[in-house]
PDB file of N, CA, C and O in Angstrom:
ATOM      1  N   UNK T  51      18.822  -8.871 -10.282  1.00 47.00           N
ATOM      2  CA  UNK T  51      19.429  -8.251  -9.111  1.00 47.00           C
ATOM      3  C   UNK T  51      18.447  -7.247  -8.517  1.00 47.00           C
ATOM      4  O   UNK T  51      17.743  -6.530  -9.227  1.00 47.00           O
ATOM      5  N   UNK T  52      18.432  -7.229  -7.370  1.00 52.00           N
ATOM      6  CA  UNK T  52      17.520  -6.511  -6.156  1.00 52.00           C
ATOM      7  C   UNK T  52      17.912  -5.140  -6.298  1.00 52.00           C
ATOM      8  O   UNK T  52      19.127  -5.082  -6.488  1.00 52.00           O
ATOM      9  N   UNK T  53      17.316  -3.919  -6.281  1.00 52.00           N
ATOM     10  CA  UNK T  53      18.122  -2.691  -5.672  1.00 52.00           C
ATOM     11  C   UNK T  53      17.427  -2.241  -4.576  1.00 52.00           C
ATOM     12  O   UNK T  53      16.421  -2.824  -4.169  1.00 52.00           O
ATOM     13  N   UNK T  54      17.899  -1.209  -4.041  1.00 51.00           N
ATOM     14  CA  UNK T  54      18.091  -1.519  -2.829  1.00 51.00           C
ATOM     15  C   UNK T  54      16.976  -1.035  -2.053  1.00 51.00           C
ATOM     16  O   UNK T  54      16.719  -1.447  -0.922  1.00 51.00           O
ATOM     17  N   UNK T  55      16.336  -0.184  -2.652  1.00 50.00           N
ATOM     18  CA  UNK T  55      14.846   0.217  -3.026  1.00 50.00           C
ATOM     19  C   UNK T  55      13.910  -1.188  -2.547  1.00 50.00           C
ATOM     20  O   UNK T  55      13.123  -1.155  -1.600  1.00 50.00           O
ATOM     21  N   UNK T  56      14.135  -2.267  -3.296  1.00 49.00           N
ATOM     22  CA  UNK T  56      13.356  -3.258  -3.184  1.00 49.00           C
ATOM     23  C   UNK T  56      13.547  -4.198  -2.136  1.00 49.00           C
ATOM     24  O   UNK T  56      12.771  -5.040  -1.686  1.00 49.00           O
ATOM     25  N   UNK T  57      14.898  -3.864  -1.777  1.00 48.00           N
ATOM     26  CA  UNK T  57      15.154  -4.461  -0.442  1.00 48.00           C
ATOM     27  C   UNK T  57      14.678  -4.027   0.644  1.00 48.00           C
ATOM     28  O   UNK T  57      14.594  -4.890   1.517  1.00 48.00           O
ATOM     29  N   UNK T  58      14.176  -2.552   1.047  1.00 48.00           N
ATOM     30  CA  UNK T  58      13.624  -2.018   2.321  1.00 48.00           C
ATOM     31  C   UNK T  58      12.777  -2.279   1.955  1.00 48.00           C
ATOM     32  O   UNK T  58      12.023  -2.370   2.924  1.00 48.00           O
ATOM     33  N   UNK T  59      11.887  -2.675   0.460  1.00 49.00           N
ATOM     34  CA  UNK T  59      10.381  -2.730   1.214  1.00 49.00           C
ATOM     35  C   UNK T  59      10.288  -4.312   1.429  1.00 49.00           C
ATOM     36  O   UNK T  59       9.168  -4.765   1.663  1.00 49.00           O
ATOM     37  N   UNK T  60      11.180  -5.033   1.379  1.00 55.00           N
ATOM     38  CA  UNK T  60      10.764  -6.596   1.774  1.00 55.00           C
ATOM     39  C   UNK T  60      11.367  -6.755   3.359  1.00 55.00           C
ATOM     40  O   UNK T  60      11.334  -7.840   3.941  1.00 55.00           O
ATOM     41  N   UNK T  61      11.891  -5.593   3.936  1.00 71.00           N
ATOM     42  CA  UNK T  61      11.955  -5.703   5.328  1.00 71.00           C
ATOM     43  C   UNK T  61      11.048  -4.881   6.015  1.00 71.00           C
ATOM     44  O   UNK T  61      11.037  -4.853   7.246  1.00 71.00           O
ATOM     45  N   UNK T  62      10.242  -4.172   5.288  1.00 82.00           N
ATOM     46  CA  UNK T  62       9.010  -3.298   6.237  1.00 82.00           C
ATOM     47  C   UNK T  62       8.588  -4.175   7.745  1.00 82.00           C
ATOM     48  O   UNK T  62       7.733  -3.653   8.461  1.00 82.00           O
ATOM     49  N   UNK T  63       9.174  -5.412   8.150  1.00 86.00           N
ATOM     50  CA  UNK T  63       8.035  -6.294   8.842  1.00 86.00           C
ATOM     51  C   UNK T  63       9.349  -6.348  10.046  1.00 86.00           C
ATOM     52  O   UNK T  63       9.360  -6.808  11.188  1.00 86.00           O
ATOM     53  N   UNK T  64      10.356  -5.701   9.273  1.00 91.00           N
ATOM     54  CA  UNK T  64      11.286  -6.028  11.146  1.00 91.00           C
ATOM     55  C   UNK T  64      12.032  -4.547  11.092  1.00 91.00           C
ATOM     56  O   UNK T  64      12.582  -3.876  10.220  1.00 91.00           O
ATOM     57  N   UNK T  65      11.725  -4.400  12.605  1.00 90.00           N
ATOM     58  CA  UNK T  65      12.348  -3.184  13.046  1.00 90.00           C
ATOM     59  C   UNK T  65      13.853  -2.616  12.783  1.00 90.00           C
ATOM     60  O   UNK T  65      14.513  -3.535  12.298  1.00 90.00           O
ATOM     61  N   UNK T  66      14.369  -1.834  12.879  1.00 91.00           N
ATOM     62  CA  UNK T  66      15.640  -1.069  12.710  1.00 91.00           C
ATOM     63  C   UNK T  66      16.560  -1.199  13.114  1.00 91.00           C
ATOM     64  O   UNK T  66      17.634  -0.955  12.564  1.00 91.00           O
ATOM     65  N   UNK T  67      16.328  -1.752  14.524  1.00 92.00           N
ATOM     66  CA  UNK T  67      17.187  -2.258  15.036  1.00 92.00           C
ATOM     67  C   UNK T  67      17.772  -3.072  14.397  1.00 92.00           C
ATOM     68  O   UNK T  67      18.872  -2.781  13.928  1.00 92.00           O
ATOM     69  N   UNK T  68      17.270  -4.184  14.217  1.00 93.00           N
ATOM     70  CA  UNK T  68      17.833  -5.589  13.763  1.00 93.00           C
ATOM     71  C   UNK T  68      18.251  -5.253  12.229  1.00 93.00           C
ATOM     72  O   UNK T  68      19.197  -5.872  11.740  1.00 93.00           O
ATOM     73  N   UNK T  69      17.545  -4.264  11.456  1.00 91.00           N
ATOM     74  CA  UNK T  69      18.402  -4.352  10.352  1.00 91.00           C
ATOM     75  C   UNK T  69      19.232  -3.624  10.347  1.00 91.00           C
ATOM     76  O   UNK T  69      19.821  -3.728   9.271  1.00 91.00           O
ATOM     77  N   UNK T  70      19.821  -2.623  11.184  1.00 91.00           N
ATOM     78  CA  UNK T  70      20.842  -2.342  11.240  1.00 91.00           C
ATOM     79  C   UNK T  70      21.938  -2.759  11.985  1.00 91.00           C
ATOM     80  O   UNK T  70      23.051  -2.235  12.029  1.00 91.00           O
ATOM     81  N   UNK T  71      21.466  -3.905  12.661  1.00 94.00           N
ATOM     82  CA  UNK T  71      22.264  -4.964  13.229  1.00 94.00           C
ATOM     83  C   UNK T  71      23.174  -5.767  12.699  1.00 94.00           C
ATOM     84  O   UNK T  71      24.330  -6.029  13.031  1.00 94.00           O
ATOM     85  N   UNK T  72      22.126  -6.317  11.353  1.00 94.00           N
ATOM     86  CA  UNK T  72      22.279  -7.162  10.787  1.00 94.00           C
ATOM     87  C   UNK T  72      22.131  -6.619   9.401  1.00 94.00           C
ATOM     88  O   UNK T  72      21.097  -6.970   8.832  1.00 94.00           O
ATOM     89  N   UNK T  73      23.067  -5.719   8.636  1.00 92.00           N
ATOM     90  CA  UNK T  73      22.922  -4.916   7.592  1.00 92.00           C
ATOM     91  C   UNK T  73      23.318  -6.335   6.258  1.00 92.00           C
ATOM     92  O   UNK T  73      22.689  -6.173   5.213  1.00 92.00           O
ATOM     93  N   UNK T  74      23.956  -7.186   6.278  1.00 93.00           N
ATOM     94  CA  UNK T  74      24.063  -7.802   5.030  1.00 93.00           C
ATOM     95  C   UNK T  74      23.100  -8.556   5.003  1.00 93.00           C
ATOM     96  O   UNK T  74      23.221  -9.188   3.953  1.00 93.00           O
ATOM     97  N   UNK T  75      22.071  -8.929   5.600  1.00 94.00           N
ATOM     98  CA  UNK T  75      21.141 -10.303   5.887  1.00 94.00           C
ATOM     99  C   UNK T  75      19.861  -9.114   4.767  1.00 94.00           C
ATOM    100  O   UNK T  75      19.743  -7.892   4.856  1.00 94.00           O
ATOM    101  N   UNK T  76      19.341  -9.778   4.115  1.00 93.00           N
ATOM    102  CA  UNK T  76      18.078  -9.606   4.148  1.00 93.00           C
ATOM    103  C   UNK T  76      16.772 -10.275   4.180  1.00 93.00           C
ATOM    104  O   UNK T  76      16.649 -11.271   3.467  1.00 93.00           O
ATOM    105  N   UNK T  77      15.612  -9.826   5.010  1.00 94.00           N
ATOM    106  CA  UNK T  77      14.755 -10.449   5.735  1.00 94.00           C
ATOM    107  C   UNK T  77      13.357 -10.556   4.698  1.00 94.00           C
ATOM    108  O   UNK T  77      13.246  -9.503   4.070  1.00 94.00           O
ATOM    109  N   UNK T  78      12.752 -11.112   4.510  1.00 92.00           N
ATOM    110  CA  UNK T  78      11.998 -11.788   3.590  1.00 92.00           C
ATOM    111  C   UNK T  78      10.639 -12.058   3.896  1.00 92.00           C
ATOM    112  O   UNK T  78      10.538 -12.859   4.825  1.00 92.00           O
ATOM    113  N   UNK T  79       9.358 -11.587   3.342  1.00 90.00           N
ATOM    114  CA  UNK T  79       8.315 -12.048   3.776  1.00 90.00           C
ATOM    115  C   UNK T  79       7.798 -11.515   4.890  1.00 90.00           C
ATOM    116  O   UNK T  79       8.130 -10.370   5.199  1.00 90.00           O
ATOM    117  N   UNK T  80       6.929 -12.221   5.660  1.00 92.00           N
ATOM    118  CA  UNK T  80       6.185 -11.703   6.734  1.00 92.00           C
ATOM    119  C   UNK T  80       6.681 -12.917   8.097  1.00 92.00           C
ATOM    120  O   UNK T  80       6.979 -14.102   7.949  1.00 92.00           O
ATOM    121  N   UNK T  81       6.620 -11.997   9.563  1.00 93.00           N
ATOM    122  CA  UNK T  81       7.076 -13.148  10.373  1.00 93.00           C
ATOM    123  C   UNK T  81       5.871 -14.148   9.982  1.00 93.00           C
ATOM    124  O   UNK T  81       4.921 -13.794   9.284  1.00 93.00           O
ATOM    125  N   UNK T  82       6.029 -15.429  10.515  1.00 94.00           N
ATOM    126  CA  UNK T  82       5.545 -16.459  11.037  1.00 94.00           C
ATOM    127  C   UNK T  82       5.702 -17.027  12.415  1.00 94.00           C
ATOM    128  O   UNK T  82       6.288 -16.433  13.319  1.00 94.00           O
ATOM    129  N   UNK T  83       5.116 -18.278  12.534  1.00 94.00           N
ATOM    130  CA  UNK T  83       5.238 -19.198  13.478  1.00 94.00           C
ATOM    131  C   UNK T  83       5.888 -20.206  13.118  1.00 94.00           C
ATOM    132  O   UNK T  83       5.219 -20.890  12.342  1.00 94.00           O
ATOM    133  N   UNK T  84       7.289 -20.780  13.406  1.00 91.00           N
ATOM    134  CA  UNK T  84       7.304 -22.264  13.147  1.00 91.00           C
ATOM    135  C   UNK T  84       8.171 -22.778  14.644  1.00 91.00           C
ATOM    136  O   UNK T  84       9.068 -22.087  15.126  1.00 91.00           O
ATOM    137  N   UNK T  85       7.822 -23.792  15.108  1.00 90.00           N
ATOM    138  CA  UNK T  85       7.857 -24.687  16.165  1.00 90.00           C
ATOM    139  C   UNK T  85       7.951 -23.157  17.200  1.00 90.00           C
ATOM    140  O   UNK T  85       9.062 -22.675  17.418  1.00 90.00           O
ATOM    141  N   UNK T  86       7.055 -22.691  17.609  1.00 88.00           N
ATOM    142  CA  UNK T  86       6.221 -21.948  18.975  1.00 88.00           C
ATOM    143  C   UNK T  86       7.719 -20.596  18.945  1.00 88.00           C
ATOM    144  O   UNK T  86       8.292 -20.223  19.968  1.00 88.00           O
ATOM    145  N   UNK T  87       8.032 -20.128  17.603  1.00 91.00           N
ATOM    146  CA  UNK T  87       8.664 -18.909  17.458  1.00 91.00           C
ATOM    147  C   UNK T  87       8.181 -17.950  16.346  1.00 91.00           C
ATOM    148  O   UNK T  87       7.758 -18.280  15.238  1.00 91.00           O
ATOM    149  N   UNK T  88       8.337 -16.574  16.898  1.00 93.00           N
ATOM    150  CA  UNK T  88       8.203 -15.689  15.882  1.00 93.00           C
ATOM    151  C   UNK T  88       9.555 -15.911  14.690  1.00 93.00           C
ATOM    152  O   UNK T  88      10.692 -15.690  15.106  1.00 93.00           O
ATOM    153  N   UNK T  89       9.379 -16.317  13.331  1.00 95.00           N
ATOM    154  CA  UNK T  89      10.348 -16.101  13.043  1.00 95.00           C
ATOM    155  C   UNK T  89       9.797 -15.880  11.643  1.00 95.00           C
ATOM    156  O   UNK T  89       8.660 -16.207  11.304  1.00 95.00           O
ATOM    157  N   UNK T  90      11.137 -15.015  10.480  1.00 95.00           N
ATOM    158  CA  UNK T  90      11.079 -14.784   9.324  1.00 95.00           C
ATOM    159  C   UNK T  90      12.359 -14.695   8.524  1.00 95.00           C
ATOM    160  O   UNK T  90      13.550 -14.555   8.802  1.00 95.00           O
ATOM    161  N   UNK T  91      11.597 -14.840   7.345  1.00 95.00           N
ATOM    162  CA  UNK T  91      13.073 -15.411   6.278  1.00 95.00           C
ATOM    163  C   UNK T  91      14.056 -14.532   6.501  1.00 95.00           C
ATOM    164  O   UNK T  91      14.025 -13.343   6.818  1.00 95.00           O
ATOM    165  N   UNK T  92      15.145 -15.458   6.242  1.00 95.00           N
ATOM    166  CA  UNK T  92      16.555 -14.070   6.001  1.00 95.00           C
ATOM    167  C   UNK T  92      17.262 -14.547   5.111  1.00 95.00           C
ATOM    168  O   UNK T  92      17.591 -15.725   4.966  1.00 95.00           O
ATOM    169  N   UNK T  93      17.597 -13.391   4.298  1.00 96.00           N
ATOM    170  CA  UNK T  93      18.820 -14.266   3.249  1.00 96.00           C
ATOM    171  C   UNK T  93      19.963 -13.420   3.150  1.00 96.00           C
ATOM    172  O   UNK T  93      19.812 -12.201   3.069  1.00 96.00           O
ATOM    173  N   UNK T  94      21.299 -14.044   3.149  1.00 95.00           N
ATOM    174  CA  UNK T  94      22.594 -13.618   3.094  1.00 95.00           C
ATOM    175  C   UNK T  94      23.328 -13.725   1.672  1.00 95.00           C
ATOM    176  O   UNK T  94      24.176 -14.609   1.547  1.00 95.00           O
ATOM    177  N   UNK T  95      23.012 -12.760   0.452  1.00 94.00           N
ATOM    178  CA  UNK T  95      23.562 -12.841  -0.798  1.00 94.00           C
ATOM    179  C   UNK T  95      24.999 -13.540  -0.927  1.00 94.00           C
ATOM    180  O   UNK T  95      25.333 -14.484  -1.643  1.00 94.00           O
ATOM    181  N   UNK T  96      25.762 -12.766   0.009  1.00 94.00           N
ATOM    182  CA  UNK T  96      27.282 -13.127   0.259  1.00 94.00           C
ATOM    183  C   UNK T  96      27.492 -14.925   0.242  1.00 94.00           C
ATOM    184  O   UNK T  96      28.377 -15.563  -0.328  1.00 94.00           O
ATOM    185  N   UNK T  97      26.720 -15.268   0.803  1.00 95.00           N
ATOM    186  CA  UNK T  97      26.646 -16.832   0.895  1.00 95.00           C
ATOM    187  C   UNK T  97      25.934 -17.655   0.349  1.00 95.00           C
ATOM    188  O   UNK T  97      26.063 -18.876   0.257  1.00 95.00           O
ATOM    189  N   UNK T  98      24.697 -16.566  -0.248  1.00 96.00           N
ATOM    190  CA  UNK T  98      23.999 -17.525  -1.231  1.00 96.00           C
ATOM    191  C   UNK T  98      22.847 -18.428   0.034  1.00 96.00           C
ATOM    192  O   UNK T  98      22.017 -19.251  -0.353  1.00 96.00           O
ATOM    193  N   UNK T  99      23.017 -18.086   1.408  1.00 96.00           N
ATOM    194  CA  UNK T  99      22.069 -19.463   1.889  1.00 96.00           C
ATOM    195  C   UNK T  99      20.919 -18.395   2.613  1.00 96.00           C
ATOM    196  O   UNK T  99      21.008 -17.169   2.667  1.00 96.00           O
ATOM    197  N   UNK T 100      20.019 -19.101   3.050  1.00 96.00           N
ATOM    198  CA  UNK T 100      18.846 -18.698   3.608  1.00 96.00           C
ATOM    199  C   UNK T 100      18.450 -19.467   4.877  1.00 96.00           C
ATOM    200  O   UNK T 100      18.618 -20.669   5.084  1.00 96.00           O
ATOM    201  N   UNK T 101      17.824 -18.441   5.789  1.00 96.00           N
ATOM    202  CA  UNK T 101      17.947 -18.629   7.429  1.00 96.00           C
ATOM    203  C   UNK T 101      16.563 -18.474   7.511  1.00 96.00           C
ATOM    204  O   UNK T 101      15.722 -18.093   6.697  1.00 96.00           O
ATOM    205  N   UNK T 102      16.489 -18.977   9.050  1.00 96.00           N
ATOM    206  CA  UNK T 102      15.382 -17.877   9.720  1.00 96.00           C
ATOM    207  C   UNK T 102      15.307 -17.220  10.322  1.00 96.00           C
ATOM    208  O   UNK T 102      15.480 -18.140  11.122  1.00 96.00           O
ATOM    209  N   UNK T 103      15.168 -16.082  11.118  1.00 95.00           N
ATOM    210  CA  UNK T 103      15.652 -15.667  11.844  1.00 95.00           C
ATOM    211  C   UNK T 103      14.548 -15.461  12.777  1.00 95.00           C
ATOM    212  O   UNK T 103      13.432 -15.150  12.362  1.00 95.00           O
ATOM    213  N   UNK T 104      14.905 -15.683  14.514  1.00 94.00           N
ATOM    214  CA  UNK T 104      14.200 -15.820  15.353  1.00 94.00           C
ATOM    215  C   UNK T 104      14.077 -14.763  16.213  1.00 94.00           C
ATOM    216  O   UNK T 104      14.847 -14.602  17.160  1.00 94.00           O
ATOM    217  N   UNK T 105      12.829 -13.759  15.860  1.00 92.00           N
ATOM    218  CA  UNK T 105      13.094 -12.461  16.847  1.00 92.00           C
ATOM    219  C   UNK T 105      12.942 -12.682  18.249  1.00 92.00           C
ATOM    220  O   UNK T 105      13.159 -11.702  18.961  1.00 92.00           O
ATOM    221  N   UNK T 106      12.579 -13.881  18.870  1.00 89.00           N
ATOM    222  CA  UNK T 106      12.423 -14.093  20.143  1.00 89.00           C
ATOM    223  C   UNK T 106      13.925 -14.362  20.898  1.00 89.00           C
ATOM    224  O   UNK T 106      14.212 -14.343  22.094  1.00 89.00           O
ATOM    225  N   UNK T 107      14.590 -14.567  19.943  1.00 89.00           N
ATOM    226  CA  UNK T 107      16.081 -15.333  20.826  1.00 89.00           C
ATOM    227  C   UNK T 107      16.998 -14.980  20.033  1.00 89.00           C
ATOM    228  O   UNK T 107      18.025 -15.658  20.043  1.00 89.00           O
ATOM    229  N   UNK T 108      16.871 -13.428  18.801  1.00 91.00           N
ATOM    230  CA  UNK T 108      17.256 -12.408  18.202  1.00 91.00           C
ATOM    231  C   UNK T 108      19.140 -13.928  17.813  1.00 91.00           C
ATOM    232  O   UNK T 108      20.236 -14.030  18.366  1.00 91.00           O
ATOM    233  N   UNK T 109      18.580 -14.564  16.843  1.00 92.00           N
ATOM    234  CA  UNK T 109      19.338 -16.006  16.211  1.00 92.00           C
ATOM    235  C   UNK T 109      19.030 -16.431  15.238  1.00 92.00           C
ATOM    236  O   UNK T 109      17.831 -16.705  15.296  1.00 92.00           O
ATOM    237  N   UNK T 110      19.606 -16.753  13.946  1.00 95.00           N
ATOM    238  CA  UNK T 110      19.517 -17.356  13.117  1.00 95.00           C
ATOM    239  C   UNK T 110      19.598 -18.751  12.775  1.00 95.00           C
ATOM    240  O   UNK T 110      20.703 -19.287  12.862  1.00 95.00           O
ATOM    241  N   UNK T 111      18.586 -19.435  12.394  1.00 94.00           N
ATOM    242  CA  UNK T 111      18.696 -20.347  12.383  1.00 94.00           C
ATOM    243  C   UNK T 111      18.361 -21.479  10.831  1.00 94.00           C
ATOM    244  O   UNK T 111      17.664 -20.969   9.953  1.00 94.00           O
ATOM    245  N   UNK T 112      18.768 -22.622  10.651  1.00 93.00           N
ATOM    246  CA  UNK T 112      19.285 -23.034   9.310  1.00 93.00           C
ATOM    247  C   UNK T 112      17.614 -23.689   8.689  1.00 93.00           C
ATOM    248  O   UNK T 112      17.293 -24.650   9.389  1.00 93.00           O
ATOM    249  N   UNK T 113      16.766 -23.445   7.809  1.00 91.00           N
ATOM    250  CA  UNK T 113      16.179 -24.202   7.752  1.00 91.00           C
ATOM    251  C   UNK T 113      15.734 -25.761   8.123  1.00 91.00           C
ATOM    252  O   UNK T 113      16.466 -26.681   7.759  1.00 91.00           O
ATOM    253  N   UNK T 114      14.928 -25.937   8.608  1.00 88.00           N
ATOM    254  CA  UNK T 114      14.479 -27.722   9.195  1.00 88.00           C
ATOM    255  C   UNK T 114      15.485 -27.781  10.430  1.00 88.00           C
ATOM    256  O   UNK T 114      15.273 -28.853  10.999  1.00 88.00           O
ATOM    257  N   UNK T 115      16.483 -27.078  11.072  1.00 90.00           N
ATOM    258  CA  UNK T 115      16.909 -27.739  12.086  1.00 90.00           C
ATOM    259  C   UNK T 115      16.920 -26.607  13.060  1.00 90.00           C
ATOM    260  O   UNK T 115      17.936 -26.214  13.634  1.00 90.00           O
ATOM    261  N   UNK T 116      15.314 -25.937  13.260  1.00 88.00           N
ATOM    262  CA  UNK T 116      14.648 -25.581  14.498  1.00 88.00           C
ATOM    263  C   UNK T 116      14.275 -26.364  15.329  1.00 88.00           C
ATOM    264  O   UNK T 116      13.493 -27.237  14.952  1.00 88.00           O
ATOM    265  N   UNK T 117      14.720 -26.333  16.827  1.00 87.00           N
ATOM    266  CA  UNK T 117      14.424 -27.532  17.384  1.00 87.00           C
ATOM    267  C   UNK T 117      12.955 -27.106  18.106  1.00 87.00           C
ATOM    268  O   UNK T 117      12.340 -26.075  17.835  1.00 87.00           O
ATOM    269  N   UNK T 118      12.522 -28.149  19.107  1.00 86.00           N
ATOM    270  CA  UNK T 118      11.402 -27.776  19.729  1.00 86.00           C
ATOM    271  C   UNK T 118      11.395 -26.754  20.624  1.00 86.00           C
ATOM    272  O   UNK T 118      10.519 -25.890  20.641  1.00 86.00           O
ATOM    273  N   UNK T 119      12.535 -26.811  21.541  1.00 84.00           N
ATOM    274  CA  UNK T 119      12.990 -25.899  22.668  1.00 84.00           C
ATOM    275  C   UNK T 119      13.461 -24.387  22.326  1.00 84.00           C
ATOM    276  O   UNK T 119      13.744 -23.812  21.275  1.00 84.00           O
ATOM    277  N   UNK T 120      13.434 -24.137  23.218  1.00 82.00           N
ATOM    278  CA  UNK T 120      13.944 -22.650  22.728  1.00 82.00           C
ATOM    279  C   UNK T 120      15.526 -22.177  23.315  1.00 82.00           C
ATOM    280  O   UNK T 120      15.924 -22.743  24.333  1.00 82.00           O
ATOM    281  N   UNK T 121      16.198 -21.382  22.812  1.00 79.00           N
ATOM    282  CA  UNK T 121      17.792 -21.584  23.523  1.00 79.00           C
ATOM    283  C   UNK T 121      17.513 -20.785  24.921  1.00 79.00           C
ATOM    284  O   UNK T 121      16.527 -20.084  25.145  1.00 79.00           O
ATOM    285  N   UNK T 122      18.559 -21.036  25.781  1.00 74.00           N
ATOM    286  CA  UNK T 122      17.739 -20.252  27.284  1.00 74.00           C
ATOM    287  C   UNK T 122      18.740 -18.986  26.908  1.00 74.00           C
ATOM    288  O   UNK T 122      19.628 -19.079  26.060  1.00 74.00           O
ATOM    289  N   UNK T 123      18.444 -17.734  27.707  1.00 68.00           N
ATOM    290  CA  UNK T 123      18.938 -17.046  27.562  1.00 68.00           C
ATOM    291  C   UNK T 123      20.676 -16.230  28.181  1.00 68.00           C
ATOM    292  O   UNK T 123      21.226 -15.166  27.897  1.00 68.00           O
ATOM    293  N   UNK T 124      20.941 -17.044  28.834  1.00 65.00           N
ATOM    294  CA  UNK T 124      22.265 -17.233  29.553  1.00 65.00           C
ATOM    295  C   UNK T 124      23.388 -17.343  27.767  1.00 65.00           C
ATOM    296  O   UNK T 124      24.353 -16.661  27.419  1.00 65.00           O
ATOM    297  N   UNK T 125      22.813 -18.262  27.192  1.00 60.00           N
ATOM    298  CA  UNK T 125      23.529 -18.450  25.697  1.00 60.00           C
ATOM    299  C   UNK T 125      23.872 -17.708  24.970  1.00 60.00           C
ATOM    300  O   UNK T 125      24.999 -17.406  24.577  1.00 60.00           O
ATOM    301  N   UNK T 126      21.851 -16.974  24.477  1.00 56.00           N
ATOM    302  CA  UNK T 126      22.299 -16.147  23.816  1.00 56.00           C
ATOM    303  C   UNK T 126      22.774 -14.635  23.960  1.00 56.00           C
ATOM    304  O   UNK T 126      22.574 -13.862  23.023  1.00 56.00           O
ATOM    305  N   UNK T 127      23.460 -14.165  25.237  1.00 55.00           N
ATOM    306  CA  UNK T 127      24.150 -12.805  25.692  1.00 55.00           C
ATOM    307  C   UNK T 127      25.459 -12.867  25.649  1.00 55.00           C
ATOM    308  O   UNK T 127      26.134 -11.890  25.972  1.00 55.00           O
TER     309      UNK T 127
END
């Protein structure tokens, strides 16, 4: 088990906002690139599953079913 100590330093890489947005998620690793987005791990203990999360279109999304496109922004507001 994580405490909680070890949990802020595996989010050093995303701002405050978002983790205090998103206080049960925790974010994992360093961003990346995958299909033409900034994105980085997230994991939700409560559920046991793991995301990505896309700081460009501020969305989570399920492993392998990032599409090419990006969502427009009318959606996500």
């Amino acid at each position: 088990m994580e405490t909680q100590e070890q949990t802020q330093i595996m989010n050093i890489h995303v701002p405050e906002e978002i983790k205090s947005k998103y206080p049960h998620m925790e974010f994992r690793g360093k961003p990346r690139q995958l299909n033409d987005r900034n994105v980085i791990e997230a994991y939700n203990p409560a559920t046991n599953q793991t995301f990505f999360y896309s700081f460009d279109e501020d969305f989570f999304w399920f492993p392998g079913q990032i599409p090419d496109y990006k969502l427009p922004k009318s959606i996500l507001t």
